[in-house]
Short mmCIF file of C-alpha atoms and ligand atoms in Angstrom, two decimals:
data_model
loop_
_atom_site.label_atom_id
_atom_site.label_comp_id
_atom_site.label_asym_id
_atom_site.label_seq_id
_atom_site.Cartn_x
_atom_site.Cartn_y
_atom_site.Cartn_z
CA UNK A 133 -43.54 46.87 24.04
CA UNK A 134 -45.32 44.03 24.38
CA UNK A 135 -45.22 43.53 27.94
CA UNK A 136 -47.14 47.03 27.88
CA UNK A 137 -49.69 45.48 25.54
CA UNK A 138 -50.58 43.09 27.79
CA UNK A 139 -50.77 44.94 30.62
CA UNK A 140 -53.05 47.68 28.50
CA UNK A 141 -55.38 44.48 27.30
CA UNK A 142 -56.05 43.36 29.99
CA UNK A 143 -56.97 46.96 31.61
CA UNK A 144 -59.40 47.38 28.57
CA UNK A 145 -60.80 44.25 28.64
CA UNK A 146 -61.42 44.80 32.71
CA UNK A 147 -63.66 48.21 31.45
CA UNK A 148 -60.61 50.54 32.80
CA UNK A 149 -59.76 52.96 30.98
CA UNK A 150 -56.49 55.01 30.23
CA UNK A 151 -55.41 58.52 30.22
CA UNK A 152 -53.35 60.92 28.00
CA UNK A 153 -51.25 62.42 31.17
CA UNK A 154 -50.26 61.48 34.93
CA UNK A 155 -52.39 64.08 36.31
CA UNK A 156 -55.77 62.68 35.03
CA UNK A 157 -55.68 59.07 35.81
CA UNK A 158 -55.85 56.98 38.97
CA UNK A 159 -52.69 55.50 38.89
CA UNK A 160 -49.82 55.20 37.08
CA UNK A 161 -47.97 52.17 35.88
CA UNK A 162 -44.45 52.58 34.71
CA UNK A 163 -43.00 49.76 32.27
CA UNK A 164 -39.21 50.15 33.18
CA UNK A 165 -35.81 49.38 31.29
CA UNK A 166 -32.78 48.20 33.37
CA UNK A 167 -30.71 47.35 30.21
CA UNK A 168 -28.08 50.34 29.90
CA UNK A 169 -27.50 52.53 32.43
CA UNK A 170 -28.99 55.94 30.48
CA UNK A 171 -32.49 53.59 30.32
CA UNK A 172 -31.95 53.28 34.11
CA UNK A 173 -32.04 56.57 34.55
CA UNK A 174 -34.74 57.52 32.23
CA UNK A 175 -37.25 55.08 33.99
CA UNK A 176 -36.23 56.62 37.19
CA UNK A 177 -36.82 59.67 36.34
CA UNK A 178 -40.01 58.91 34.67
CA UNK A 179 -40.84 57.20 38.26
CA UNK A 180 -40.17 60.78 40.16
CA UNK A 181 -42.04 62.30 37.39
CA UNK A 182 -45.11 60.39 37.86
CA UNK A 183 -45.17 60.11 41.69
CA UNK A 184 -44.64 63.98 41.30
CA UNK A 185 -47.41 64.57 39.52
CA UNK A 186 -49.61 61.87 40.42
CA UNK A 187 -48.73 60.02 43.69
CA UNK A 188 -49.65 56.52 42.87
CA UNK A 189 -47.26 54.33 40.77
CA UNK A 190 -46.94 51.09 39.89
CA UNK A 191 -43.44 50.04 38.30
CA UNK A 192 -42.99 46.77 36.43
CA UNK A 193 -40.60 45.82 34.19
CA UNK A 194 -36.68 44.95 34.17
CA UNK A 195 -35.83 47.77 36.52
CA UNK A 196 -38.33 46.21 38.58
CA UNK A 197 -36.50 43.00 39.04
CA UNK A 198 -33.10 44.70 39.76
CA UNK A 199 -31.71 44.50 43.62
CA UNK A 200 -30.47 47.79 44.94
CA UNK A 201 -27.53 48.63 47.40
CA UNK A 202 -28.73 47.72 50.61
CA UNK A 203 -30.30 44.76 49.80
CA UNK A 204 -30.85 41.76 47.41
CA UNK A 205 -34.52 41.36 47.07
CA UNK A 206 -35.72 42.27 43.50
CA UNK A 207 -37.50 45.67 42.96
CA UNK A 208 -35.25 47.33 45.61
CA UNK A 209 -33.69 49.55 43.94
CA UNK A 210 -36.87 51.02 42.73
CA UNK A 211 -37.50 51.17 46.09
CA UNK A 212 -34.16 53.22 47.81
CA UNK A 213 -35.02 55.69 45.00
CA UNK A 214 -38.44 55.85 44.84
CA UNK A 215 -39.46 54.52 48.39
CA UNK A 216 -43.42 56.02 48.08
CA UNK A 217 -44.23 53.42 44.76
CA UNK A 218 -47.27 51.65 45.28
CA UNK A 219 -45.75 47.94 44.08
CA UNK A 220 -42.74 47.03 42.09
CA UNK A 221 -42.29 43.91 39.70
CA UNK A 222 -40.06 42.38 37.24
CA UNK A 223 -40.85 42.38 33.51
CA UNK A 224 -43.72 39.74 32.34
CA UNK A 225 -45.51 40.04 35.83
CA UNK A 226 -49.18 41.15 33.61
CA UNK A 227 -50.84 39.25 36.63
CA UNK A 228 -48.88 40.74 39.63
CA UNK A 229 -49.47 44.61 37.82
CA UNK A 230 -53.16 43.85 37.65
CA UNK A 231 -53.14 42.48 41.36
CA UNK A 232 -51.38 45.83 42.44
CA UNK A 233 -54.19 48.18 40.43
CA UNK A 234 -57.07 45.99 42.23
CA UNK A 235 -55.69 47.03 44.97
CA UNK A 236 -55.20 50.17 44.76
CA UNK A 237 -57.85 51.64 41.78
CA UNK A 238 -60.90 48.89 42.49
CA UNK A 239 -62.52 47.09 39.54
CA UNK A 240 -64.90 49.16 37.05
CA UNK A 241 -68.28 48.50 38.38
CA UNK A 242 -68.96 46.67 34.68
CA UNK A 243 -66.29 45.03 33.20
CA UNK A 244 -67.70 44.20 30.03
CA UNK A 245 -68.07 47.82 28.62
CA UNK A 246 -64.97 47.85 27.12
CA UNK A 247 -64.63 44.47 25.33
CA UNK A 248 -61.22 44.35 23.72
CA UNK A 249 -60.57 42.68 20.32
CA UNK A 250 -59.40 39.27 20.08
CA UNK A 251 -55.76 40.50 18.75
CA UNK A 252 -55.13 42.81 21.78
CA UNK A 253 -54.12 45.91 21.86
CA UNK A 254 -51.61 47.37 20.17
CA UNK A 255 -49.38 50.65 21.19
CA UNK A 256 -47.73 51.25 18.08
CA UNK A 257 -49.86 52.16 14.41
CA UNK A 258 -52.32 49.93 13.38
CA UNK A 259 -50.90 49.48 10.39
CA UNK A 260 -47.27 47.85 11.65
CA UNK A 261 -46.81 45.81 14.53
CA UNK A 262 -44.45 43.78 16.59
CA UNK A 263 -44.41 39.82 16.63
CA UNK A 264 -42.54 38.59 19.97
CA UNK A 265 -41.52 35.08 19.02
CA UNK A 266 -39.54 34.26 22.24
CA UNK A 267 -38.25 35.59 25.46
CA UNK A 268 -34.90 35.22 27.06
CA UNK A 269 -31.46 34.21 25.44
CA UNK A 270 -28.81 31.08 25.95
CA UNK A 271 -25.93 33.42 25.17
CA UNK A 272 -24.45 35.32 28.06
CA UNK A 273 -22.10 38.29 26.18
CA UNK A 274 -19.85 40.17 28.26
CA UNK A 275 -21.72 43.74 28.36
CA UNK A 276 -24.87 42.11 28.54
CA UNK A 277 -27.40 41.64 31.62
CA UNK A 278 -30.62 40.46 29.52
CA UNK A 279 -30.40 36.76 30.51
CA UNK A 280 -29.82 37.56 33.89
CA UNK A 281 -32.57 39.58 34.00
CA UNK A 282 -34.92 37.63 31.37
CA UNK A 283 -33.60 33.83 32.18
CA UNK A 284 -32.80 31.25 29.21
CA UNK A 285 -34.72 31.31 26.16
CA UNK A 286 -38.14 30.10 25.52
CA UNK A 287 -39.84 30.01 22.74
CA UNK A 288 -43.58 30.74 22.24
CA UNK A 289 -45.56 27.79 20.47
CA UNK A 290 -45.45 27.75 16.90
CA UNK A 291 -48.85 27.46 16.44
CA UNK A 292 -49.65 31.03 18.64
CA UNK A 293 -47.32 32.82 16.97
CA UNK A 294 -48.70 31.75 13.84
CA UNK A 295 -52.51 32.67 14.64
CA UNK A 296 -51.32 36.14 16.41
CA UNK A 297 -49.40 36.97 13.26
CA UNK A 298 -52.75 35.91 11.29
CA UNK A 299 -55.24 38.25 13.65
CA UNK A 300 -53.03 40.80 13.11
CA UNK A 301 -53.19 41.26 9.34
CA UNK A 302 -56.82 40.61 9.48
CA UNK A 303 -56.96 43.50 11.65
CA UNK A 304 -55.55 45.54 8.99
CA UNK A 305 -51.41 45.49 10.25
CA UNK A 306 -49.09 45.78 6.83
CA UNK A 307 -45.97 45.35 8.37
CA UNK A 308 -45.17 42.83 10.93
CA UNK A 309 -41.50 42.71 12.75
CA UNK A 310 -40.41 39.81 14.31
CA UNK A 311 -38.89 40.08 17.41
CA UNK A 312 -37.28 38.14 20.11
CA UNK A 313 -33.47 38.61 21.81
CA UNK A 314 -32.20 36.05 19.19
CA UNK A 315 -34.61 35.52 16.35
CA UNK A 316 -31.92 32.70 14.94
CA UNK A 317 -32.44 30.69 18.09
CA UNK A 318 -36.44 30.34 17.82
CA UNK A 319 -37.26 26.62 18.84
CA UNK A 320 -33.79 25.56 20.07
CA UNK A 321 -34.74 25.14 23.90
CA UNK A 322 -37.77 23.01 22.29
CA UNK A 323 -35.60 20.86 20.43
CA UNK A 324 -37.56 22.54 17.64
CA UNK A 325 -40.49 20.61 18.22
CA UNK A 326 -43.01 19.74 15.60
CA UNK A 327 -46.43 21.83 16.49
CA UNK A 328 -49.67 22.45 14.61
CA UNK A 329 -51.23 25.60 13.06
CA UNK A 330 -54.02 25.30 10.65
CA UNK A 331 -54.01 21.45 10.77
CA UNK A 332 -50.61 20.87 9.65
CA UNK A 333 -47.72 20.30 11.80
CA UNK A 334 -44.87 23.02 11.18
CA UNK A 335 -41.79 22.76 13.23
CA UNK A 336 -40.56 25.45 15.88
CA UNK A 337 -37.85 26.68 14.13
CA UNK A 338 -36.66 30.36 12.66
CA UNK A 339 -36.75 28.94 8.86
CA UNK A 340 -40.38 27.26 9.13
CA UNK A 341 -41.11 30.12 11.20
CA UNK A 342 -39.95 32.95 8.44
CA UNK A 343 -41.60 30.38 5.23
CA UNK A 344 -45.13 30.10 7.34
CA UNK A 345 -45.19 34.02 8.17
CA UNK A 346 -44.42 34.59 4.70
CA UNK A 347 -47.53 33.15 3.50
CA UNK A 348 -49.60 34.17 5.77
CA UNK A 349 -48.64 37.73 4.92
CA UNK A 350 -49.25 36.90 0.91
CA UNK A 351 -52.83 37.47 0.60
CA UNK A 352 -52.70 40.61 2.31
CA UNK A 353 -50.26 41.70 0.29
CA UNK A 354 -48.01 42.60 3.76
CA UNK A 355 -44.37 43.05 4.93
CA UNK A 356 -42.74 40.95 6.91
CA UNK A 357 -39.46 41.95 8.19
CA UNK A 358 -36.49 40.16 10.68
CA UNK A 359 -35.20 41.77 13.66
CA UNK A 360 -32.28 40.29 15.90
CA UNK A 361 -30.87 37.73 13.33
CA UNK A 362 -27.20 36.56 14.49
CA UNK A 363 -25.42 35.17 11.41
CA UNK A 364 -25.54 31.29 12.52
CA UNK A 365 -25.24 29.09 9.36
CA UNK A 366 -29.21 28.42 9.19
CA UNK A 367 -29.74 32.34 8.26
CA UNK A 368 -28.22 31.27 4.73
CA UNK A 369 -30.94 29.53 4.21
CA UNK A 370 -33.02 32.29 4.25
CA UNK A 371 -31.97 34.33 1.73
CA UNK A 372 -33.80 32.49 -0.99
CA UNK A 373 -37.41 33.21 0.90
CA UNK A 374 -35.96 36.88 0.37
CA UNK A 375 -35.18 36.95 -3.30
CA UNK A 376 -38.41 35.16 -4.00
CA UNK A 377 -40.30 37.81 -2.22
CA UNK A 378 -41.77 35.79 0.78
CA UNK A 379 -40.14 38.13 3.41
CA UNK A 380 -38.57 41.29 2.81
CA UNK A 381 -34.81 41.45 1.80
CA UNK A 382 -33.81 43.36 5.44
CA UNK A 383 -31.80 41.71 7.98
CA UNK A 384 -31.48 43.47 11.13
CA UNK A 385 -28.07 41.65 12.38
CA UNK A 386 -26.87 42.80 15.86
CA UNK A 387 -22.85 42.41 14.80
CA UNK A 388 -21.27 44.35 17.34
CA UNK A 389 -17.86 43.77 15.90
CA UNK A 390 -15.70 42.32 13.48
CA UNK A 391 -12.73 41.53 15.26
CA UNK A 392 -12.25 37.58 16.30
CA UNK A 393 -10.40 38.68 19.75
CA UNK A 394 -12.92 41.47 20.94
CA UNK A 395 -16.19 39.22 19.82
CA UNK A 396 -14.39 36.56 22.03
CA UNK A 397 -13.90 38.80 24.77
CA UNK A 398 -17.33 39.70 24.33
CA UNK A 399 -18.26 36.49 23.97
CA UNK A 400 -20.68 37.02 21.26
CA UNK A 401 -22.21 34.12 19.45
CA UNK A 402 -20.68 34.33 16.21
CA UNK A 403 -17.17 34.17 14.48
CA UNK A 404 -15.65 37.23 12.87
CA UNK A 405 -14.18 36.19 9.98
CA UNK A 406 -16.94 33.84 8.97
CA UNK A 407 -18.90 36.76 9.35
CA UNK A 408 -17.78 38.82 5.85
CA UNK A 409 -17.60 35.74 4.02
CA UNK A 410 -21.41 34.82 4.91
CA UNK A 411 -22.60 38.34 4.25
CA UNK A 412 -20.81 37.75 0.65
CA UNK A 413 -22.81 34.66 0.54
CA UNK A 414 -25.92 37.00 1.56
CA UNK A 415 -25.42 39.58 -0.85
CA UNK A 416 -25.02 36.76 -4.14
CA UNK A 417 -28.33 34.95 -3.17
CA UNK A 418 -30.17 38.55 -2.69
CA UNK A 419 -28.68 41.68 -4.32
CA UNK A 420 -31.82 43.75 -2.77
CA UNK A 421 -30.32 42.96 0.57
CA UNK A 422 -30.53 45.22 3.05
CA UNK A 423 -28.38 45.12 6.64
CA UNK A 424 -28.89 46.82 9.82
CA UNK A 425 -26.48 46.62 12.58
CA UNK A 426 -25.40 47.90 15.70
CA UNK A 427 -21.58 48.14 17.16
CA UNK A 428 -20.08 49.13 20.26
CA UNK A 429 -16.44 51.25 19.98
CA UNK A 430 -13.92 51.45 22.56
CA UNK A 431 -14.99 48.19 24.38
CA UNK A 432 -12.56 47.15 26.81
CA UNK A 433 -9.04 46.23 25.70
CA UNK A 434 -9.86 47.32 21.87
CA UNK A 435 -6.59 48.10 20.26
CA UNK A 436 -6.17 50.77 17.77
CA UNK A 437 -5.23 47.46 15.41
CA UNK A 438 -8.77 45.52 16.51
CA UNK A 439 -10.69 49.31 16.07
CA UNK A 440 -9.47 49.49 12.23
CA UNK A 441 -10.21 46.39 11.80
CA UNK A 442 -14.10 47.22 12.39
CA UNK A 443 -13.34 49.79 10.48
CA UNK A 444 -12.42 47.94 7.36
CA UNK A 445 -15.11 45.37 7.70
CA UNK A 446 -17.65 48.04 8.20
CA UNK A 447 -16.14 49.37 4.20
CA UNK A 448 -16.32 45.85 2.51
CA UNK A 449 -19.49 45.02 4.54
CA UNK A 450 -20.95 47.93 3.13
CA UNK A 451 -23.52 47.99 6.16
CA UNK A 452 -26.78 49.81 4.81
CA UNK A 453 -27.54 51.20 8.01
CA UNK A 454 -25.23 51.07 10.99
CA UNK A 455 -25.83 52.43 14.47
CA UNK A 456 -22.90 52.66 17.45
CA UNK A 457 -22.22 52.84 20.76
CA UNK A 458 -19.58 54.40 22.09
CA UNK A 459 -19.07 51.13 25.08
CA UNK A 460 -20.56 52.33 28.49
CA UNK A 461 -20.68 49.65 31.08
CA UNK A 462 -23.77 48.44 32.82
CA UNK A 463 -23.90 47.10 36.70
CA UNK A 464 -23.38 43.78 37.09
CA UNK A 465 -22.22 42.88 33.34
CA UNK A 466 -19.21 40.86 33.29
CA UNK A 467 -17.29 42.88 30.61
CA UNK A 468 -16.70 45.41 33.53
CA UNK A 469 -13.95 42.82 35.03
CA UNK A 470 -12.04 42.54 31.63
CA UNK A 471 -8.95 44.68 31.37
CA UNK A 472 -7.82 47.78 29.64
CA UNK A 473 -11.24 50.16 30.29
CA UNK A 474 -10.30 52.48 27.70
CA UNK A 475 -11.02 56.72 28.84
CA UNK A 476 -14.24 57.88 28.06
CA UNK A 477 -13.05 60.39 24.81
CA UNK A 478 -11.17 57.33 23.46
CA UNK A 479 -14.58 55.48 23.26
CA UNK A 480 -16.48 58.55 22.16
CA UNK A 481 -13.94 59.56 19.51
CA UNK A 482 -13.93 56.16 18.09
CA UNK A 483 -17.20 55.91 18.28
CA UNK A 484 -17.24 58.95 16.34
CA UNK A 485 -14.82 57.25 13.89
CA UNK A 486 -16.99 54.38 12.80
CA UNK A 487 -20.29 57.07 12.67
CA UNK A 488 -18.20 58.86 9.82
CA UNK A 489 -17.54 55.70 7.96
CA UNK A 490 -20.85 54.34 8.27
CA UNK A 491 -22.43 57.39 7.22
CA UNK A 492 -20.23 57.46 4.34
CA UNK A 493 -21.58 53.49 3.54
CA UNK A 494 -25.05 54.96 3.93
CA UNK A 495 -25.19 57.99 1.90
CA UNK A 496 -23.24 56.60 -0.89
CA UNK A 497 -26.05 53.74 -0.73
CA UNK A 498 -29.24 55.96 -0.49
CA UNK A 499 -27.40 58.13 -3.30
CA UNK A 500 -27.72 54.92 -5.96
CA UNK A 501 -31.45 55.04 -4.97
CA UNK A 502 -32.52 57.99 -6.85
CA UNK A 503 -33.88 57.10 -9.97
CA UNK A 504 -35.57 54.17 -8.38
CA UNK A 505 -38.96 52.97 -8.21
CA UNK A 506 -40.51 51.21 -4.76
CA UNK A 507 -43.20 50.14 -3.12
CA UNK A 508 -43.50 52.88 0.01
CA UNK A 509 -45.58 51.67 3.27
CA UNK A 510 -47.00 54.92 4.30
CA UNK A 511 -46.99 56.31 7.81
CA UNK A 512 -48.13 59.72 7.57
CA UNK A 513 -50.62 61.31 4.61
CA UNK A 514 -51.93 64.85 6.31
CA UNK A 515 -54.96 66.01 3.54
CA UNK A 516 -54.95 62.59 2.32
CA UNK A 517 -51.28 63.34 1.02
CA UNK A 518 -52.07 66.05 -0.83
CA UNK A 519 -49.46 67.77 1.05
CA UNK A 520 -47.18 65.38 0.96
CA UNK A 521 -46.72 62.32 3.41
CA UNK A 522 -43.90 60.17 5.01
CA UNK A 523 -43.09 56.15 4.59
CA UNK A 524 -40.84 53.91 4.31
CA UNK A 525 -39.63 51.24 1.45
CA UNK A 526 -38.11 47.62 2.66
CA UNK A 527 -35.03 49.46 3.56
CA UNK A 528 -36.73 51.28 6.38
CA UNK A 529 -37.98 49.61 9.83
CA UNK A 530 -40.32 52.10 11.61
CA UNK A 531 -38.13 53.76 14.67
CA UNK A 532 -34.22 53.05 13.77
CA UNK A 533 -33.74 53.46 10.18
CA UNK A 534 -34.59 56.48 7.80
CA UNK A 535 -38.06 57.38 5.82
CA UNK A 536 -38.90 58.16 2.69
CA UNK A 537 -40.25 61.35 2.48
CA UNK A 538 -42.98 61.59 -0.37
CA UNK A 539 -43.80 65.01 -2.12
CA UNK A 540 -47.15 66.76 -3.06
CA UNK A 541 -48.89 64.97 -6.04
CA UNK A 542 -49.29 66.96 -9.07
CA UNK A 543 -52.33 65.84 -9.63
CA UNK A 544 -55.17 66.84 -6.67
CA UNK A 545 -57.08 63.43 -6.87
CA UNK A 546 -53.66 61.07 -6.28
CA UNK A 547 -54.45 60.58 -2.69
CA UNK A 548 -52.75 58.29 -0.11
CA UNK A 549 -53.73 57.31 3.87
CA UNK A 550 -51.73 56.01 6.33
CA UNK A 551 -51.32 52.55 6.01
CA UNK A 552 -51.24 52.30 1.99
CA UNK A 553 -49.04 51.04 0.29
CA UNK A 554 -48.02 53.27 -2.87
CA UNK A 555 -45.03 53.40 -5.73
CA UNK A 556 -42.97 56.65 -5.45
CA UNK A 557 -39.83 57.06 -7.66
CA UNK A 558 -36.79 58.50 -5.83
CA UNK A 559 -35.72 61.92 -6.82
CA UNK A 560 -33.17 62.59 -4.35
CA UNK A 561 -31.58 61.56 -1.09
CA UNK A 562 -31.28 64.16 2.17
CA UNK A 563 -29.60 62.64 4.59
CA UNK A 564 -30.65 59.15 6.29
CA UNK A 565 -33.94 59.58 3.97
CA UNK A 566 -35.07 59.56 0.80
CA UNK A 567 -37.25 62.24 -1.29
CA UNK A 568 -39.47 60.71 -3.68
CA UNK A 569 -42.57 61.59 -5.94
CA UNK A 570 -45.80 59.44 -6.40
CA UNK A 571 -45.78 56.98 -9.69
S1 LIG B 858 -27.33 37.59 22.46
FE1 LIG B 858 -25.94 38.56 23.90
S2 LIG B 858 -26.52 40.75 23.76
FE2 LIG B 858 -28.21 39.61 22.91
S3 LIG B 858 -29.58 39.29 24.66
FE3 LIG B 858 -28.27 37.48 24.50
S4 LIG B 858 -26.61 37.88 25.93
FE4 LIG B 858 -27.59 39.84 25.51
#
């Protein structure tokens, strides 16, 4: 997303300007995903689509920087596939993607026509938006090509993430998501180093990170919500800033299993068993607690044993919202060497296994909402709600996790916009969302 941002600011803020389909602009540039093989082939096709349609694209992005079969220069894989692109370039290339339009689509006669706000500009609603806190990642997990693709982790200075997260709630955002491949690990390759915002030094580091954001969100009365947290012993510390209300209580924790032998095999940064015990810990220091995670089923060598055993730890867990993966390999990840590929409907029917269990966990969950009161973000309000509108409470992050689905007020002159925050009172639960009535 943000890559995308950039690449759109700095268009706007040249006096370009963009277009709603293919067929009516200059060029196209296509941001790419090389992550998982079905986001391969959806930037591909979105590739053929555009040169289709269009005739001049520009890719960027992490398909970009992938080598194809007949050679090993970056971008040519793009290239076997696509071989009529314009330019191709790996993922945070803003500079190399605006070279490539110059080229191609000449400079706006003016370029101070368009003159783009200080913030940037953002792709998603104004009134939530993403905070990218670092690139990269130290780990290297088995079914995982990010780091290989995105290099080591940096972090961004303390004091610009501070004063982006600032411009953005001055420009009216109410919910800001932090973001990075490992939120947990902010400031390590920095040896957390001490940095400034505002005057006052504040260290690079995920807690002084999460306590600054937190009051900077305060006077604007705004969300502030934790993607990408892996469970090291720090996160405990957070939990407090939750149950005092500084951040919301939602932890979006990518587990990916519970079993000690397939996390090793995976190679994922955190220990099993420690795992239920800490989210114990979590749930004592902040009842409201909310956790998101994602699994993979049928990873290589899982036995039935090791599947159950996610199984049960998904029950006690009692993960709010859970998403899975049946496990699909991806070229060039070094799970694809580990033994005992299990068949395709083993993965899927496990897969479909843990979604039953976890939607059990969820409903059940959702079901001991009604009757509550919270505070709803609202995302939709067509008639100024009078018909109704759709939002989400600090269980729901915009994209992955349910909504909360208000009704018609009673009364004509309760009205709501988008980007309000309101009280509704839960009347029922459908599904992965909640029905709920103005207070
Ligand atoms: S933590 Fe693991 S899965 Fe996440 S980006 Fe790093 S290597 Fe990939």
């Amino acid at each position: 997303m943000t890559d995308s941002e950039l690449i759109l600011t700095q268009l706007r803020a040249e006096g370009y300007e963009t277009s709603k389909t293919f067929a009516g602009a200059d060029l196209v540039i296509v941001n790419t995903c090389g992550f998982i093989d079905d986001a391969v082939k959806e930037s591909l096709d979105t590739i053929g689509e555009a040169l289709a349609e269009n005739g001049k694209v520009i890719v960027t992005g992490c398909l970009g920087a992938k080598a194809g079969a007949s050679s090993t220069d970056a971008g040519s894989l793009v290239r076997e596939i696509h071989p009529s692109v314009l330019a191709v370039t790996g993922p945070h290339a803003t500079q190399e993607v605006m070279d490539a339009v110059h080229t191609h689509v000449p400079k706006p006669h003016d370029p101070f026509i368009d003159l783009v706000p200080s913030f940037g500009v953002k792709l998603t609603p104004k009134h939530y938006a993403y905070l990218k806190i670092s690139e990269g990642c130290n780990h290297r997990c088995s079914f995982c090509i990010i780091p290989s693709m995105r290099g080591d982790l940096v972090s961004r200075p303390i004091g610009d993430v501070l004063n982006e997260a600032r411009a953005l709630f001055e420009s009216g955002v109410k919910e800001l998501l932090v973001i990075s491949q490992d939120t947990s690990a902010y400031g390590v390759d920095v040896k957390y180093r001490t940095g400034f915002w505002d005057g006052k030094p504040v260290k690079t580091k995920m807690l002084d990170l999460v306590a600054q954001l937190g009051e900077i969100a305060k006077p604007y009365g705004a969300w502030v919500r934790l993607h990408y947290v892996y469970p090291y012993p720090h996160v405990d510390e957070v939990l407090p800033m939750m149950a005092q209300g500084l951040v919301l209580p939602y932890l979006d924790v990518p587990f990916q299993h519970a079993h000690p032998d397939v996390l090793k095999r995976m190679k994922r940064p955190a220990n099993g068993e420690k795992n239920m015990e800490r989210i114990l810990r979590w749930r004592e220091a902040c009842p409201e607690l909310v956790i998101r995670s994602t699994f993979i089923a049928g990873f290589p060598g899982e036995t039935e044993a090791e599947f159950q055993y996610l199984l049960d730890f998904m029950q006690e867990a009692q993960i709010d919202r859970a998403g899975c993966f049946a496990y699909s390999p991806v070229e060039g990840a070094s799970a694809n060497d580990i033994p005992g590929a299990l068949p395709t409907e083993v993965r899927e029917e496990r897969r479909a296994r843990f979604m039953a269990v976890a939607e059990q966990v969820s409903a059940a969950k959702l079901q001991a909402r009604v009757g509550q009161t919270l505070q709803v973000l609202v995302d939709a309000a067509p008639a100024l709600g009078r018909k109704g509108g759709v939002g989400r409470s600090y269980a729901d992050a915009p994209e992955i996790d349910g909504t909360v689905k208000i009704l018609p007020p009673e009364k004509a002159s309760k009205t709501m916009k988008v980007g309000d925050f309101v009280r509704a009172r839960v009347v029922a639960a459908d599904g992965h969302d909640l029905v709920a009535t103005l207070v």
